[in-house]
């Protein structure tokens, strides 16, 4: 199962201007963020908690931003 992060990408650009700037705020490399957003490595609970604080989101937003299942085209 994979997750869709388009809404998260939009919020990152809205708040930080670029994924690179958000990665810096998370104290990650741009490559680490890219791998997480592209589903190559999973988000840890602590990562999600930090991200929602930095992005001005609430705990209720976690499902929508981090756990929307990607629809597979068959």
Coordinates of N, CA, C and O in Angstrom, one line a residue:
X1 N 0.8 -1.2 0.0 CA 0.0 0.0 0.0 C 0.9 1.2 0.0 O 1.9 1.3 0.7
X2 N 0.5 2.2 -0.8 CA 1.3 3.4 -0.9 C 0.3 4.6 -0.6 O -0.9 4.5 -0.8
X3 N 0.9 5.7 -0.2 CA 0.2 6.9 0.2 C 0.4 8.1 -0.8 O 1.5 8.2 -1.3
X4 N -0.6 8.9 -0.9 CA -0.6 10.1 -1.7 C -0.2 11.3 -0.9 O -0.8 11.6 0.1
X5 N 0.8 12.0 -1.3 CA 1.3 13.2 -0.5 C 1.1 14.5 -1.3 O 1.8 15.5 -0.9
X6 N 0.2 14.6 -2.3 CA 0.0 15.8 -3.0 C -0.4 17.0 -2.1 O 0.0 18.1 -2.3
X7 N -1.3 16.7 -1.2 CA -1.8 17.8 -0.3 C -0.7 18.2 0.6 O -0.5 19.4 0.9
X8 N 0.2 17.3 1.1 CA 1.3 17.7 1.9 C 2.3 18.5 1.1 O 2.8 19.5 1.6
X9 N 2.6 18.1 -0.1 CA 3.5 18.9 -1.0 C 3.0 20.3 -1.1 O 3.7 21.3 -1.1
X10 N 1.7 20.5 -1.4 CA 1.1 21.8 -1.5 C 1.2 22.7 -0.3 O 1.6 23.8 -0.3
X11 N 1.0 22.1 0.9 CA 1.1 22.8 2.2 C 2.6 23.2 2.4 O 2.9 24.3 2.9
X12 N 3.5 22.3 2.1 CA 5.0 22.6 2.2 C 5.3 23.8 1.4 O 6.0 24.8 1.9
X13 N 4.9 23.9 0.2 CA 5.2 25.0 -0.7 C 4.5 26.3 -0.2 O 5.1 27.4 -0.2
X14 N 3.3 26.1 0.3 CA 2.5 27.3 0.8 C 3.2 27.9 2.0 O 3.3 29.1 2.1
X15 N 3.7 27.1 2.9 CA 4.4 27.6 4.1 C 5.8 27.9 4.0 O 6.3 28.8 4.7
X16 N 6.6 27.1 3.2 CA 8.0 27.2 3.1 C 8.6 27.7 1.8 O 9.8 27.9 1.7
X17 N 7.7 27.7 0.8 CA 8.2 28.1 -0.6 C 8.8 27.0 -1.4 O 8.7 27.1 -2.6
X18 N 9.4 26.0 -0.7 CA 10.0 24.9 -1.4 C 10.2 23.7 -0.5 O 10.2 23.9 0.7
X19 N 10.3 22.6 -1.1 CA 10.6 21.4 -0.3 C 12.0 21.5 0.4 O 12.1 21.0 1.5
X20 N 12.9 22.1 -0.3 CA 14.3 22.2 0.3 C 14.2 23.0 1.6 O 14.9 22.6 2.6
X21 N 13.5 24.1 1.6 CA 13.4 24.9 2.8 C 12.7 24.1 4.0 O 13.1 24.2 5.1
X22 N 11.7 23.4 3.6 CA 11.0 22.6 4.6 C 11.9 21.5 5.1 O 12.0 21.2 6.4
X23 N 12.7 20.9 4.3 CA 13.7 19.8 4.7 C 14.6 20.4 5.7 O 15.0 19.8 6.7
X24 N 15.1 21.6 5.4 CA 16.0 22.3 6.4 C 15.3 22.5 7.7 O 16.0 22.3 8.8
X25 N 14.1 22.9 7.7 CA 13.3 23.1 9.0 C 13.2 21.8 9.7 O 13.2 21.8 11.0
X26 N 13.1 20.7 9.0 CA 12.9 19.4 9.6 C 14.3 18.8 10.0 O 14.4 17.8 10.7
X27 N 15.4 19.5 9.7 CA 16.8 19.1 9.9 C 17.1 17.8 9.1 O 17.8 16.9 9.6
X28 N 16.6 17.8 7.9 CA 16.9 16.7 7.0 C 17.6 17.2 5.7 O 17.5 18.4 5.5
X29 N 18.1 16.3 5.0 CA 18.6 16.7 3.6 C 17.3 16.7 2.7 O 16.3 16.1 3.0
X30 N 17.5 17.4 1.6 CA 16.4 17.5 0.6 C 16.1 16.0 0.1 O 15.0 15.7 -0.2
X31 N 17.2 15.2 0.0 CA 17.0 13.9 -0.5 C 16.2 13.0 0.5 O 15.4 12.2 0.0
X32 N 16.4 13.2 1.8 CA 15.6 12.5 2.8 C 14.1 12.8 2.6 O 13.2 11.9 2.5
X33 N 13.8 14.1 2.5 CA 12.4 14.5 2.3 C 11.8 14.0 1.0 O 10.7 13.4 1.0
X34 N 12.6 14.0 0.0 CA 12.2 13.5 -1.3 C 11.8 12.0 -1.2 O 10.8 11.5 -1.7
X35 N 12.7 11.2 -0.5 CA 12.4 9.8 -0.4 C 11.1 9.6 0.5 O 10.3 8.7 0.2
X36 N 10.9 10.4 1.5 CA 9.7 10.2 2.3 C 8.4 10.6 1.5 O 7.4 9.9 1.5
X37 N 8.5 11.7 0.7 CA 7.3 12.1 -0.1 C 7.0 11.2 -1.2 O 5.9 11.1 -1.7
X38 N 8.1 10.5 -1.7 CA 7.9 9.6 -2.8 C 7.7 8.1 -2.4 O 7.7 7.2 -3.2
X39 N 7.5 7.9 -1.1 CA 7.2 6.6 -0.5 C 8.4 5.6 -0.5 O 8.1 4.4 -0.4
X40 N 9.6 6.1 -0.6 CA 10.7 5.2 -0.6 C 11.1 4.8 0.8 O 11.7 3.8 1.0
X41 N 10.9 5.8 1.7 CA 11.2 5.5 3.2 C 10.0 6.0 3.9 O 9.4 7.0 3.6
X42 N 9.6 5.3 5.0 CA 8.4 5.7 5.7 C 8.6 6.9 6.7 O 9.7 7.2 7.1
X43 N 7.5 7.5 6.9 CA 7.5 8.6 7.9 C 7.4 8.0 9.3 O 6.6 7.1 9.6
X44 N 8.2 8.4 10.2 CA 8.2 8.0 11.6 C 7.1 8.9 12.3 O 6.8 10.0 11.9
X45 N 6.6 8.4 13.4 CA 5.6 9.1 14.2 C 6.2 10.5 14.6 O 5.5 11.5 14.6
X46 N 7.4 10.5 15.1 CA 8.0 11.7 15.5 C 8.2 12.7 14.4 O 8.1 13.9 14.5
X47 N 8.5 12.2 13.2 CA 8.6 13.0 12.0 C 7.2 13.7 11.7 O 7.2 14.9 11.4
X48 N 6.2 12.9 11.8 CA 4.8 13.5 11.5 C 4.5 14.5 12.5 O 4.0 15.6 12.2
X49 N 4.8 14.3 13.8 CA 4.5 15.3 14.8 C 5.2 16.6 14.6 O 4.7 17.7 14.7
X50 N 6.5 16.5 14.3 CA 7.3 17.7 14.0 C 6.7 18.4 12.7 O 6.6 19.6 12.7
X51 N 6.4 17.6 11.7 CA 5.9 18.2 10.4 C 4.6 19.0 10.7 O 4.5 20.1 10.1
X52 N 3.7 18.4 11.4 CA 2.4 19.1 11.6 C 2.6 20.4 12.4 O 1.9 21.4 12.1
X53 N 3.5 20.4 13.3 CA 3.8 21.7 14.0 C 4.4 22.7 13.1 O 4.0 23.9 13.1
X54 N 5.4 22.3 12.3 CA 6.0 23.3 11.4 C 5.1 23.8 10.3 O 5.2 24.9 9.9
X55 N 4.1 22.9 9.9 CA 3.2 23.3 8.8 C 1.9 23.9 9.4 O 1.1 24.3 8.6
X56 N 1.8 24.1 10.7 CA 0.6 24.7 11.2 C -0.6 23.9 11.1 O -1.7 24.4 10.9
X57 N -0.5 22.6 11.1 CA -1.6 21.7 11.0 C -2.0 21.1 12.4 O -1.2 21.3 13.3
X58 N -3.1 20.5 12.5 CA -3.6 19.9 13.7 C -3.5 18.4 13.7 O -3.3 17.8 12.6
X59 N -3.6 17.8 14.8 CA -3.6 16.3 14.8 C -4.7 15.7 14.0 O -4.5 14.6 13.4
X60 N -5.8 16.4 13.8 CA -6.9 15.9 13.0 C -6.6 15.9 11.5 O -7.2 15.2 10.7
X61 N -5.5 16.7 11.1 CA -5.1 16.7 9.7 C -4.2 15.6 9.3 O -3.9 15.4 8.1
X62 N -3.7 14.9 10.3 CA -2.7 13.8 10.0 C -3.2 12.8 9.0 O -2.5 12.5 8.0
X63 N -4.4 12.3 9.2 CA -4.9 11.3 8.3 C -4.9 11.8 6.8 O -4.5 11.2 5.9
X64 N -5.4 13.0 6.7 CA -5.6 13.6 5.3 C -4.2 13.9 4.6 O -4.1 13.7 3.4
X65 N -3.2 14.4 5.4 CA -1.9 14.7 4.8 C -0.9 13.6 4.7 O -0.1 13.6 3.9
X66 N -1.1 12.6 5.6 CA 0.0 11.5 5.7 C -0.5 10.1 5.3 O 0.3 9.2 5.1
X67 N -1.9 9.9 5.4 CA -2.4 8.6 5.2 C -3.5 8.4 4.2 O -4.4 7.6 4.3
X68 N -3.5 9.3 3.2 CA -4.4 9.1 2.1 C -3.9 8.1 1.2 O -2.8 8.2 0.6
X69 N -4.6 7.0 1.0 CA -4.2 5.9 0.2 C -4.2 6.3 -1.3 O -5.1 6.9 -1.8
X70 N -3.1 6.0 -2.0 CA -2.9 6.3 -3.4 C -3.8 5.3 -4.2 O -3.7 4.1 -4.0
X71 N -4.6 5.9 -5.1 CA -5.4 5.0 -5.9 C -4.6 4.5 -7.1 O -3.9 5.2 -7.8
X72 N -4.6 3.1 -7.2 CA -3.9 2.5 -8.3 C -4.7 2.4 -9.5 O -5.9 2.0 -9.5
X73 N -4.1 2.7 -10.7 CA -4.8 2.6 -12.0 C -4.6 1.1 -12.4 O -3.4 0.7 -12.5
X74 N -5.6 0.4 -12.7 CA -5.5 -1.0 -13.1 C -5.7 -1.1 -14.6 O -6.4 -0.5 -15.3

